[in-house]
PDB file of C-alpha atoms in Angstrom:
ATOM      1  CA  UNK A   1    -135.559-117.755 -15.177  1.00 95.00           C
ATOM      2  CA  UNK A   2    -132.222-118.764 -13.723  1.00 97.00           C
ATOM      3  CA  UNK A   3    -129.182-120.755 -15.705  1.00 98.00           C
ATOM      4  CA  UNK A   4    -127.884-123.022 -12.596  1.00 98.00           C
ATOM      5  CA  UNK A   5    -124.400-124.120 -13.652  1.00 98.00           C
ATOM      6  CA  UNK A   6    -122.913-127.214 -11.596  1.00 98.00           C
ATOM      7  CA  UNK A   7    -119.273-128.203 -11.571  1.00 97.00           C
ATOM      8  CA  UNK A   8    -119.705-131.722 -10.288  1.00 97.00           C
ATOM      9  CA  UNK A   9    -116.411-133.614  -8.693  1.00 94.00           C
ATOM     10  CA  UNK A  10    -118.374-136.121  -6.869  1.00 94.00           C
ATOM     11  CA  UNK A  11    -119.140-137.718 -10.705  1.00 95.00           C
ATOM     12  CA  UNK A  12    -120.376-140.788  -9.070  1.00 95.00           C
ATOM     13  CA  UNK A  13    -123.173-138.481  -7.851  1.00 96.00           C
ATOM     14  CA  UNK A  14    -123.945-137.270 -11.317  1.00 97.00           C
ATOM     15  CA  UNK A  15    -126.954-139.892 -11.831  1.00 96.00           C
ATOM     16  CA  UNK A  16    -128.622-139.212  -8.567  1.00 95.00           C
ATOM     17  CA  UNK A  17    -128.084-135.377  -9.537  1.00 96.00           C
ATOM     18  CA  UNK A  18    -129.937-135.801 -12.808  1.00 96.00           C
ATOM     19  CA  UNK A  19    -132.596-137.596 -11.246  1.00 94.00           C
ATOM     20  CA  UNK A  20    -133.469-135.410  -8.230  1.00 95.00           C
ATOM     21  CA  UNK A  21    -133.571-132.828 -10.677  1.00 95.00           C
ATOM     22  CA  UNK A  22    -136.396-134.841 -12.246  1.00 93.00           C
ATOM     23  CA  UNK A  23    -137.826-135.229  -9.104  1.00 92.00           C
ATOM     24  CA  UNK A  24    -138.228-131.650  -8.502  1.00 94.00           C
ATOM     25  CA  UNK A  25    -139.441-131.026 -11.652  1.00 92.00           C
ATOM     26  CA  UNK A  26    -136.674-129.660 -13.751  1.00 93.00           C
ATOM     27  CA  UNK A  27    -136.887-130.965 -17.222  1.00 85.00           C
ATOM     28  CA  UNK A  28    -133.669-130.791 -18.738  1.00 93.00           C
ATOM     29  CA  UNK A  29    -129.927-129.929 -17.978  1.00 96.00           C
ATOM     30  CA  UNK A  30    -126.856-130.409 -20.183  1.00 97.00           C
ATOM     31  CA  UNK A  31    -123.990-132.220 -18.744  1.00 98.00           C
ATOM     32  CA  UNK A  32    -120.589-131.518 -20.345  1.00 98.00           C
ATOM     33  CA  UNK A  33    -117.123-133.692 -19.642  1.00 97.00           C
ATOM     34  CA  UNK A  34    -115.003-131.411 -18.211  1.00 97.00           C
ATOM     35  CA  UNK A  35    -111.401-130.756 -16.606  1.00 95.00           C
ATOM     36  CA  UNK A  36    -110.328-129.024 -14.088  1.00 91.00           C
ATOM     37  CA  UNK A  37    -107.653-126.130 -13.407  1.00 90.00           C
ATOM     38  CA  UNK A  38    -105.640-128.615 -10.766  1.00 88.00           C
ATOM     39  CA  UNK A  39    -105.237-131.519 -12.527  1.00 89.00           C
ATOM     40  CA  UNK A  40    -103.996-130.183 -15.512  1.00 91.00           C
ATOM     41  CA  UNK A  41    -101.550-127.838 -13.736  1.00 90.00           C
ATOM     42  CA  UNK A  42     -99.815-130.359 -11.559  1.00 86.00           C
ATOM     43  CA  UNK A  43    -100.520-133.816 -13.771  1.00 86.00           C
ATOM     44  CA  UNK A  44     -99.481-131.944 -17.209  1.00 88.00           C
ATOM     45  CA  UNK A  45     -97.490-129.234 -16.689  1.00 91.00           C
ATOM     46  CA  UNK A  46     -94.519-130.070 -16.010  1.00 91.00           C
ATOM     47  CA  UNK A  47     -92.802-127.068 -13.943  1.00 93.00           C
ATOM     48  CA  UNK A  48     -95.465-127.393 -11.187  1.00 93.00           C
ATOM     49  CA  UNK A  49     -95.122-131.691 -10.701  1.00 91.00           C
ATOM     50  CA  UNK A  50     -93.251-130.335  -7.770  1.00 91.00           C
ATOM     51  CA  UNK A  51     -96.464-128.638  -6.175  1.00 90.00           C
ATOM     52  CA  UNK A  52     -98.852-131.385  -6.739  1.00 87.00           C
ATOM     53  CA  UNK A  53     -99.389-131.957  -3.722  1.00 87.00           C
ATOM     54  CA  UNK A  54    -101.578-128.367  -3.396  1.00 87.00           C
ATOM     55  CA  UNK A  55    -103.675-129.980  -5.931  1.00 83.00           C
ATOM     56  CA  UNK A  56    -104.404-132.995  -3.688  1.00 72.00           C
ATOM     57  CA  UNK A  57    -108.018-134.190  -3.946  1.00 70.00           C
ATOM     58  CA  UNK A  58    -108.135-133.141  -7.696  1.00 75.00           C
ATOM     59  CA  UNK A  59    -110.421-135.869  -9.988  1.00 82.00           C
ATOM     60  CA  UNK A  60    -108.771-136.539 -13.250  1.00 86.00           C
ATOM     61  CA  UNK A  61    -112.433-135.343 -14.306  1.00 92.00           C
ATOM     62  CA  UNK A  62    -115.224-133.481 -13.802  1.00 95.00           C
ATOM     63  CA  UNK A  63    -118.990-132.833 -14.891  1.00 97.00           C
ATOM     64  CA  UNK A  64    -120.049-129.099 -15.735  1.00 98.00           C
ATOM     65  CA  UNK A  65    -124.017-129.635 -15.442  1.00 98.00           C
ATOM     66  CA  UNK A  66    -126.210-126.599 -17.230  1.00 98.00           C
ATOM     67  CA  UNK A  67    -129.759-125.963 -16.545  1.00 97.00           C
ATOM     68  CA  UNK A  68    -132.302-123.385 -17.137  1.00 97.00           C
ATOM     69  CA  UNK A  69    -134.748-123.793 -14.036  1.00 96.00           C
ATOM     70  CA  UNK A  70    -137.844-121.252 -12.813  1.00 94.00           C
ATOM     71  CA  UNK A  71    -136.519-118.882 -10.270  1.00 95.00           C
ATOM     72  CA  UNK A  72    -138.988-120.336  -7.630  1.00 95.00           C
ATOM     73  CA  UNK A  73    -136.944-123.380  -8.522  1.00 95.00           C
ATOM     74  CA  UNK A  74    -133.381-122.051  -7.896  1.00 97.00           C
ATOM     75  CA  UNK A  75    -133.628-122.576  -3.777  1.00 96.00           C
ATOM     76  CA  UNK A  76    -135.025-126.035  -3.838  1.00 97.00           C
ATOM     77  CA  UNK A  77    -132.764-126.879  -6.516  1.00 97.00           C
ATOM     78  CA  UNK A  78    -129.436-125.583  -4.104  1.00 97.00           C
ATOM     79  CA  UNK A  79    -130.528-127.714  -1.104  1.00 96.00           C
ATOM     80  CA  UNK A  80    -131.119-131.123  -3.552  1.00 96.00           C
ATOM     81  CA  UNK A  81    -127.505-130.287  -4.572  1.00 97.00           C
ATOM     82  CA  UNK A  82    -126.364-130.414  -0.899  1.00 96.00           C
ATOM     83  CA  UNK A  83    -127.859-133.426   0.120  1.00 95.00           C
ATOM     84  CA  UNK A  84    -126.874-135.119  -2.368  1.00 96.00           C
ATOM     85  CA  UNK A  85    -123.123-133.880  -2.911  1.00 96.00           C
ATOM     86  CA  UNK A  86    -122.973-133.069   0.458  1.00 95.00           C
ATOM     87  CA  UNK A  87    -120.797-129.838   2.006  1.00 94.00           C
ATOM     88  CA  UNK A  88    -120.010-127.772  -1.586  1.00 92.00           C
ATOM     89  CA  UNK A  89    -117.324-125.746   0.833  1.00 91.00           C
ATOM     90  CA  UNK A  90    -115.377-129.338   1.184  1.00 88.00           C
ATOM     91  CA  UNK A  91    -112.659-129.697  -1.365  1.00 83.00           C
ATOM     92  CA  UNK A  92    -113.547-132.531  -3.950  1.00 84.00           C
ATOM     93  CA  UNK A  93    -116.904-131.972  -4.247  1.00 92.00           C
ATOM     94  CA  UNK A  94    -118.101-129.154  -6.223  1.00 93.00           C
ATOM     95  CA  UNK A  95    -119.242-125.521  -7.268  1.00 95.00           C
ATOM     96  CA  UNK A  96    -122.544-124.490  -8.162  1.00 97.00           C
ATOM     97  CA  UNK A  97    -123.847-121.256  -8.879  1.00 98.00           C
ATOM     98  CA  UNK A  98    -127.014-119.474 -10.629  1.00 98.00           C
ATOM     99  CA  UNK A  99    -127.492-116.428 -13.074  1.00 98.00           C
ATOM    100  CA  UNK A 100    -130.482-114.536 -14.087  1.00 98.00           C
ATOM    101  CA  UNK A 101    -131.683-114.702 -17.652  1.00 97.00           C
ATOM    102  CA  UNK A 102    -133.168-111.910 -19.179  1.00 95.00           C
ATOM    103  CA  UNK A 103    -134.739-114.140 -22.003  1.00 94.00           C
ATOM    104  CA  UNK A 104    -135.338-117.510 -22.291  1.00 93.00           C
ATOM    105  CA  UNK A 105    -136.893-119.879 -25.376  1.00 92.00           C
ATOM    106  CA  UNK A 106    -137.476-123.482 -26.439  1.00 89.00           C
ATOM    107  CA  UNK A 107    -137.189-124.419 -22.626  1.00 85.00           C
ATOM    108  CA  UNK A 108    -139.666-127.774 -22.625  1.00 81.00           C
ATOM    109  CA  UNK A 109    -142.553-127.909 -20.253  1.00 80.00           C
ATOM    110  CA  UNK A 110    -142.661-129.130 -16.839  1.00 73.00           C
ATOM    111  CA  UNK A 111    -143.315-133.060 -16.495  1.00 67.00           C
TER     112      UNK A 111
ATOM    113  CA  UNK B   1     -96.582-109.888  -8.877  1.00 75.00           C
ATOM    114  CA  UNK B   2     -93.106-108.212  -9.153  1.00 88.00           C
ATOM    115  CA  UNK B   3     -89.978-110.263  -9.890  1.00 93.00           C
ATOM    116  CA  UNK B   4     -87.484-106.883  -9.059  1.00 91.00           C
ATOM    117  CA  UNK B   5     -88.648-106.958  -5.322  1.00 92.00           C
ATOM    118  CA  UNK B   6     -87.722-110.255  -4.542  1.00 93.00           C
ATOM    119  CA  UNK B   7     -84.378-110.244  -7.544  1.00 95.00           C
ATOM    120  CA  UNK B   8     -81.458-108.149  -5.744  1.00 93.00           C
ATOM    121  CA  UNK B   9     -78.692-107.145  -7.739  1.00 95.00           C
ATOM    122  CA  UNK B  10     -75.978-109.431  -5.423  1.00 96.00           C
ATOM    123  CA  UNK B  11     -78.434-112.400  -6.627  1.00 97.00           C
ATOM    124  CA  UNK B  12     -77.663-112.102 -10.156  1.00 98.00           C
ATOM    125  CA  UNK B  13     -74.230-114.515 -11.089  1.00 98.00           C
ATOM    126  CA  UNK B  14     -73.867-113.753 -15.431  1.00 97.00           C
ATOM    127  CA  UNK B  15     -71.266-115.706 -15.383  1.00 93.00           C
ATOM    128  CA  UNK B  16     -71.806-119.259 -14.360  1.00 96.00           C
ATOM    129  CA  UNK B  17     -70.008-122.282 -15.501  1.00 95.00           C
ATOM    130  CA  UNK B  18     -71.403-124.871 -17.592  1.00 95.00           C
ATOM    131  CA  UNK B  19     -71.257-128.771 -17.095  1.00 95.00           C
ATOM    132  CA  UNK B  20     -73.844-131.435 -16.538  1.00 96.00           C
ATOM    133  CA  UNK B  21     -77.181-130.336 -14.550  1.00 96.00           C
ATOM    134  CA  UNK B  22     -76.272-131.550 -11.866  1.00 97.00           C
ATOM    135  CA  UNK B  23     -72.445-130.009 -12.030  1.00 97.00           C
ATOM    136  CA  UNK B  24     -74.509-126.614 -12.866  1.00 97.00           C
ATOM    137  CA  UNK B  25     -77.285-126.408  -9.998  1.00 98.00           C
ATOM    138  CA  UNK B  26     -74.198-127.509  -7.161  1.00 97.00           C
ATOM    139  CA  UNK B  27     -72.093-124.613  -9.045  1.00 97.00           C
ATOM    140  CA  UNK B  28     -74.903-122.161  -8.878  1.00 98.00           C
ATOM    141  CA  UNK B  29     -75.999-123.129  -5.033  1.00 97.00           C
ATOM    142  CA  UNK B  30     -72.355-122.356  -3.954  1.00 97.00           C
ATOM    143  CA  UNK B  31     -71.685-119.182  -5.633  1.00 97.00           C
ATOM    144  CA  UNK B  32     -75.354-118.322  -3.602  1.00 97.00           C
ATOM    145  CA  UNK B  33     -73.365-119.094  -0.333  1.00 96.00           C
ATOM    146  CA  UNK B  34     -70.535-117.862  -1.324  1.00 96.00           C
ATOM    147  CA  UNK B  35     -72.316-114.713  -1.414  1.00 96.00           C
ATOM    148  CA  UNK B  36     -73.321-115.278   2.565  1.00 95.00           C
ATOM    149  CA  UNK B  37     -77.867-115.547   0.583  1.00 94.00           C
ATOM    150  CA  UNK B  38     -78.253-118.743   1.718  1.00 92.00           C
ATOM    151  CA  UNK B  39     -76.743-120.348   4.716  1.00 90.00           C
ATOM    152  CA  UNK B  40     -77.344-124.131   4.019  1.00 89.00           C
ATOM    153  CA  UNK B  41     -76.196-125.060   0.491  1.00 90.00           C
ATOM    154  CA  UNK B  42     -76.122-129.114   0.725  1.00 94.00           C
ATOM    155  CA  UNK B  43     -80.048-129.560   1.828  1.00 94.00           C
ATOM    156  CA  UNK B  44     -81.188-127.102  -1.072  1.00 96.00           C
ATOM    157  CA  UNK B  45     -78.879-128.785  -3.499  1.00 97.00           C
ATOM    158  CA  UNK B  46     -80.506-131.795  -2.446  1.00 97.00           C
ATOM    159  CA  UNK B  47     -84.158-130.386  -2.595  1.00 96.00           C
ATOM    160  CA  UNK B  48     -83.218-129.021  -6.479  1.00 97.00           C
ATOM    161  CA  UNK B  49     -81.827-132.431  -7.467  1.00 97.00           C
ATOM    162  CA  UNK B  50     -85.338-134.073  -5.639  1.00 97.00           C
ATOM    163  CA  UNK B  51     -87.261-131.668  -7.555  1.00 96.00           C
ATOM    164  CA  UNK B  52     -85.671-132.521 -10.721  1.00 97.00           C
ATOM    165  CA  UNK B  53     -85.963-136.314 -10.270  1.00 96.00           C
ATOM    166  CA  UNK B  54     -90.023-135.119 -10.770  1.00 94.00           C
ATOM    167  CA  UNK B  55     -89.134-133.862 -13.841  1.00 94.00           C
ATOM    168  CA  UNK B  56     -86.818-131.001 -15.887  1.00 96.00           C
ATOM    169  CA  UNK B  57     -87.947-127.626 -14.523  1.00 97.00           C
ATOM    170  CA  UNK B  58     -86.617-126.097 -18.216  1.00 97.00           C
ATOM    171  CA  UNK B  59     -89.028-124.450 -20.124  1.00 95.00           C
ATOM    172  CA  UNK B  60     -88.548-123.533 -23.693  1.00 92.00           C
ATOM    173  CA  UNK B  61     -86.885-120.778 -25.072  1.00 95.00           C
ATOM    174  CA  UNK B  62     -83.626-121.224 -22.928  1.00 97.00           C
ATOM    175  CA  UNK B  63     -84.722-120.953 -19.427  1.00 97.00           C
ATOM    176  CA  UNK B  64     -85.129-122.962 -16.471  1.00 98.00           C
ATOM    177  CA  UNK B  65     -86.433-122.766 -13.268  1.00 98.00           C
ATOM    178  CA  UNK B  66     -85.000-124.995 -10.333  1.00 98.00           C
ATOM    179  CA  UNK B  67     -86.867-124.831  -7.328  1.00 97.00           C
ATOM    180  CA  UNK B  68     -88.215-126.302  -3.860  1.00 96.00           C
ATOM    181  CA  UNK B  69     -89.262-125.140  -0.364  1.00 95.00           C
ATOM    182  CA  UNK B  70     -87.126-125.356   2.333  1.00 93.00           C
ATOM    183  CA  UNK B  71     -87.642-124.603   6.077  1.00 87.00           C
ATOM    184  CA  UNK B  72     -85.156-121.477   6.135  1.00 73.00           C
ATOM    185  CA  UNK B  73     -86.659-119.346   3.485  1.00 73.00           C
ATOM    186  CA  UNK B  74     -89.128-117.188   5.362  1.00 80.00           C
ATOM    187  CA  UNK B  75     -90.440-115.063   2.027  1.00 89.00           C
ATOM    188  CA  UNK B  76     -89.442-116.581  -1.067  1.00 94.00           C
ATOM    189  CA  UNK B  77     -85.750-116.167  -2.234  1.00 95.00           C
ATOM    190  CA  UNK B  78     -84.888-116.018  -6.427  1.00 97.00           C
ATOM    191  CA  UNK B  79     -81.727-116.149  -7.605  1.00 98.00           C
ATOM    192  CA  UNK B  80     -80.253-115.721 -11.516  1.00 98.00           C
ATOM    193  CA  UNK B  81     -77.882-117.151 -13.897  1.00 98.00           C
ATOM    194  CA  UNK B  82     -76.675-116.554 -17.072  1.00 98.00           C
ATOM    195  CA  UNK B  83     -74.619-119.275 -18.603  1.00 97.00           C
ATOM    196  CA  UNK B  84     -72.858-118.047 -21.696  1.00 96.00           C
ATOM    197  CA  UNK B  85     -72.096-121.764 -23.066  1.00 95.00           C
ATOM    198  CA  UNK B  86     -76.104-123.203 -22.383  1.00 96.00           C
ATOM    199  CA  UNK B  87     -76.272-126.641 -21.206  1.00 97.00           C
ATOM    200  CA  UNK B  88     -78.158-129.431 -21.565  1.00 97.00           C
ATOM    201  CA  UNK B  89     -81.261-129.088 -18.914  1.00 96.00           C
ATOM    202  CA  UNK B  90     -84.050-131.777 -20.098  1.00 95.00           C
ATOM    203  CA  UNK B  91     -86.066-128.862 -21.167  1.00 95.00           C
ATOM    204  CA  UNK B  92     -89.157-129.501 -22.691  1.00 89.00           C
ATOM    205  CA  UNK B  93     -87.995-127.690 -26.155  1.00 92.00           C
ATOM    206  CA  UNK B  94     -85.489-130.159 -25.711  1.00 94.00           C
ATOM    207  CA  UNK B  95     -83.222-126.809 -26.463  1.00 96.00           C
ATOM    208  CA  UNK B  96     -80.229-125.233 -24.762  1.00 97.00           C
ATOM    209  CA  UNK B  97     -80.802-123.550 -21.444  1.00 98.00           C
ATOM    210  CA  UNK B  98     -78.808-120.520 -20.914  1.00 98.00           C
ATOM    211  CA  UNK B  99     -81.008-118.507 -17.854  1.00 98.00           C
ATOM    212  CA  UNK B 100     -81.372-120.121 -14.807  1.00 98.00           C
ATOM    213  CA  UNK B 101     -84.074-119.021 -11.825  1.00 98.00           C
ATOM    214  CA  UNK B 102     -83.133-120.161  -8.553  1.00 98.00           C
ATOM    215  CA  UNK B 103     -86.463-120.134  -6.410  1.00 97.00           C
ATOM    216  CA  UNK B 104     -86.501-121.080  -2.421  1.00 96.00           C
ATOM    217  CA  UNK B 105     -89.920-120.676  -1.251  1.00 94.00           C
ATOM    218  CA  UNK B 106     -91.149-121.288   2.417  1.00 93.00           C
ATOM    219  CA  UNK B 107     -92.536-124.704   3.088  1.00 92.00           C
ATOM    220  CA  UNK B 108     -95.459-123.347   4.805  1.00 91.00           C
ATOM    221  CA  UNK B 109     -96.995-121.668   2.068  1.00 91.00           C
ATOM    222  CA  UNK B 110     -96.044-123.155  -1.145  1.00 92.00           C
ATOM    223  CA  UNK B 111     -98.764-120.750  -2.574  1.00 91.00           C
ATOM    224  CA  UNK B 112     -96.571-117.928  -2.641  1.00 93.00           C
ATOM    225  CA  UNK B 113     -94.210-120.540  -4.642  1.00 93.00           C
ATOM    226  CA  UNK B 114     -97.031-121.595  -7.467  1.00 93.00           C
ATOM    227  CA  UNK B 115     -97.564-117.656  -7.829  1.00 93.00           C
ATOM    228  CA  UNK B 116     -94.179-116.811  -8.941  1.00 95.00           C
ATOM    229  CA  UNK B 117     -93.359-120.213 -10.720  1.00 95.00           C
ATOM    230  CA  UNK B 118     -96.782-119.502 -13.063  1.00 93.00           C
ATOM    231  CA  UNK B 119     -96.142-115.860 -13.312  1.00 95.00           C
ATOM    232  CA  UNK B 120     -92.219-116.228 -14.317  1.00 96.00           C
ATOM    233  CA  UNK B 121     -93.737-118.818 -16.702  1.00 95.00           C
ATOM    234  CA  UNK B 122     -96.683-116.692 -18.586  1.00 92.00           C
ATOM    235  CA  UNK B 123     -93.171-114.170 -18.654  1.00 94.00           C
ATOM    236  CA  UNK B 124     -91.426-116.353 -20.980  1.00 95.00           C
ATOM    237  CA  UNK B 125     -94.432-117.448 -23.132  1.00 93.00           C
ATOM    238  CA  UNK B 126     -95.621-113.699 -23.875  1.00 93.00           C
ATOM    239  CA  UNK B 127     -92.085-112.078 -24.213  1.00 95.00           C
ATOM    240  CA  UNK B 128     -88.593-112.220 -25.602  1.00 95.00           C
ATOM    241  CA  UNK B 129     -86.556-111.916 -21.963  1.00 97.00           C
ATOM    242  CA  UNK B 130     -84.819-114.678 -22.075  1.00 96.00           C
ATOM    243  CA  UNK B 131     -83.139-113.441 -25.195  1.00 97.00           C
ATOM    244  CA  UNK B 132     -82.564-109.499 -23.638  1.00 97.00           C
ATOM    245  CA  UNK B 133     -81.432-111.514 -20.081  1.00 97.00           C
ATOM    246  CA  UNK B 134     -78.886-113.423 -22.212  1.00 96.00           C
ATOM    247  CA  UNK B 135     -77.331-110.260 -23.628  1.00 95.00           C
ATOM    248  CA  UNK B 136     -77.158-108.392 -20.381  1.00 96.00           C
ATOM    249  CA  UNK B 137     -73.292-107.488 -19.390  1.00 95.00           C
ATOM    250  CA  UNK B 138     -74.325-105.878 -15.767  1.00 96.00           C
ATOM    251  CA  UNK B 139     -76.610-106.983 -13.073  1.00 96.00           C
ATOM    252  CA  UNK B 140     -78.195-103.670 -12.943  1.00 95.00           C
ATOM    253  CA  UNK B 141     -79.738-104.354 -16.393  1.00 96.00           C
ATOM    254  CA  UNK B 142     -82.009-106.869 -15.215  1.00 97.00           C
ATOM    255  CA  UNK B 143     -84.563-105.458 -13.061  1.00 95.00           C
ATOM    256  CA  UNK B 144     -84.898-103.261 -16.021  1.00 95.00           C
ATOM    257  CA  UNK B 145     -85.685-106.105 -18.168  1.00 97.00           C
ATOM    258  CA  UNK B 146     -88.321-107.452 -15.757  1.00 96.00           C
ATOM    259  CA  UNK B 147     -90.179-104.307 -15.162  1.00 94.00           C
ATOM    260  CA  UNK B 148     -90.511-103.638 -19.051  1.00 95.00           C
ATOM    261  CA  UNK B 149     -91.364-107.067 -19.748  1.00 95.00           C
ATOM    262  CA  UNK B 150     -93.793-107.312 -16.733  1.00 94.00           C
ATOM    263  CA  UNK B 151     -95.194-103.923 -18.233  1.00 92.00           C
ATOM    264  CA  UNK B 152     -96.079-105.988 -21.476  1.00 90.00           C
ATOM    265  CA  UNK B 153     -98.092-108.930 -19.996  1.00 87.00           C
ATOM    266  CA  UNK B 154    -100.631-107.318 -17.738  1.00 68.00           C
TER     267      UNK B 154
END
């Protein structure tokens, strides 16, 4: 099994997310409200306001999006991500990543 | 991230006059020049007071850190300033500032410049400089300062 962790940007594409992960299957993810490092540096602290400008492109808010998918899952999963988000390299748009779990329970069945 | 390779002794004034903020960065730009570190002391007087007009760049506990990036600075340049009297700086403690840190950093990579200013900053959270810098009577005590309190926060 595989924990795929998503830092969403694009939080307009957080619906469409959820639901292609339906699509393919994955039965349930937990989606957390979440800041990130940019924003708060250069909206509220104040010794870098003169810097914001490096944090250009920073949303006031983010998604972090947990799920614990089936390995054979984890590739599919990574190209739904990047058709819907789009280019994860672009600024703006997100981070996703995947770790292997040595031990999973109370995961529901597939749909 | 060492402060002592970039913090020359000739860049350390203890002695500057107090006034207003303004009186205080114009004061502290000149004696730079004066001292042949900088060459043009109007445009980064300017750049400060800009900066500034964002918001105080005084932290608590007495210290403040007035900065920008210029065009001439081609690694970034940090200055010091003791001033004996403190003076009012907007700082967020709303407190007395007494140690000023002049940084120029290159306009081209303003990284360099959000490396120092957060590193200077997680200084003064974690350890008591401002308090040894304010009691320093010679220059040469305050790369001392910085390497023992850099020593404490890694």
């Amino acid at each position: 099994m595989k924990l795929l962790i998503l830092f969403l940007n694009k939080v307009e594409k957080l619906e469409e997310v959820l639901e292609g992960f339906v699509e393919i299957g994955i039965t349930g993810a937990t989606v957390i409200d979440s800041v990130g490092m940019g924003h708060i540096l250069s909206e509220e602290v104040p010794i870098f306001a003169g810097l914001r400008f490096m944090f250009a492109g920073a949303k006031p808010h983010n998604k972090t999006i947990f799920s614990v998918i089936k390995k054979e899952k984890e590739e599919e999963a990574i190209r739904l991500l990047q058709k819907i988000i789009g280019d994860l390299n672009q600024p703006g748009t997100g981070i996703v990543f995947t770790i292997s779990l040595d031990k999973v329970e109370g995961l529901k069945p597939e749909f | 991230m060492k402060i002592c390779s970039l913090l020359k002794e000739d860049h350390i004034f203890l002695d500057l006059k107090s006034g207003d903020k303004r009186q205080v960065l114009e004061g502290f730009v000149t004696s730079v020049k004066k001292r042949r570190l900088i060459s043009d002391d109007k445009s980064i007087l300017d750049a400060l007071l800009k900066r500034e007009s964002l918001g105080s760049t005084g932290l608590e506990k007495g210290i403040a850190i007035p900065h920008a990036l210029i065009d001439e600075s081609k690694e970034p340049f940090l200055a010091l300033a003791v001033i004996k009297e403190g003076i009012d700086f907007e700082a967020a403690d709303l407190m007395p500032t007494y140690v000023l840190i002049l940084l120029l950093g290159d306009k081209n990579n303003p990284g360099e410049q959000l490396k120092i200013l957060a590193h200077i900053c997680r200084l003064v959270k974690e350890t008591d400089i401002v308090e040894k810098i304010k009691k320093v009577k010679n220059p040469s005590e305050i790369c001392i300062i910085f390497e023992e309190e850099e020593g404490k926060i890694v």
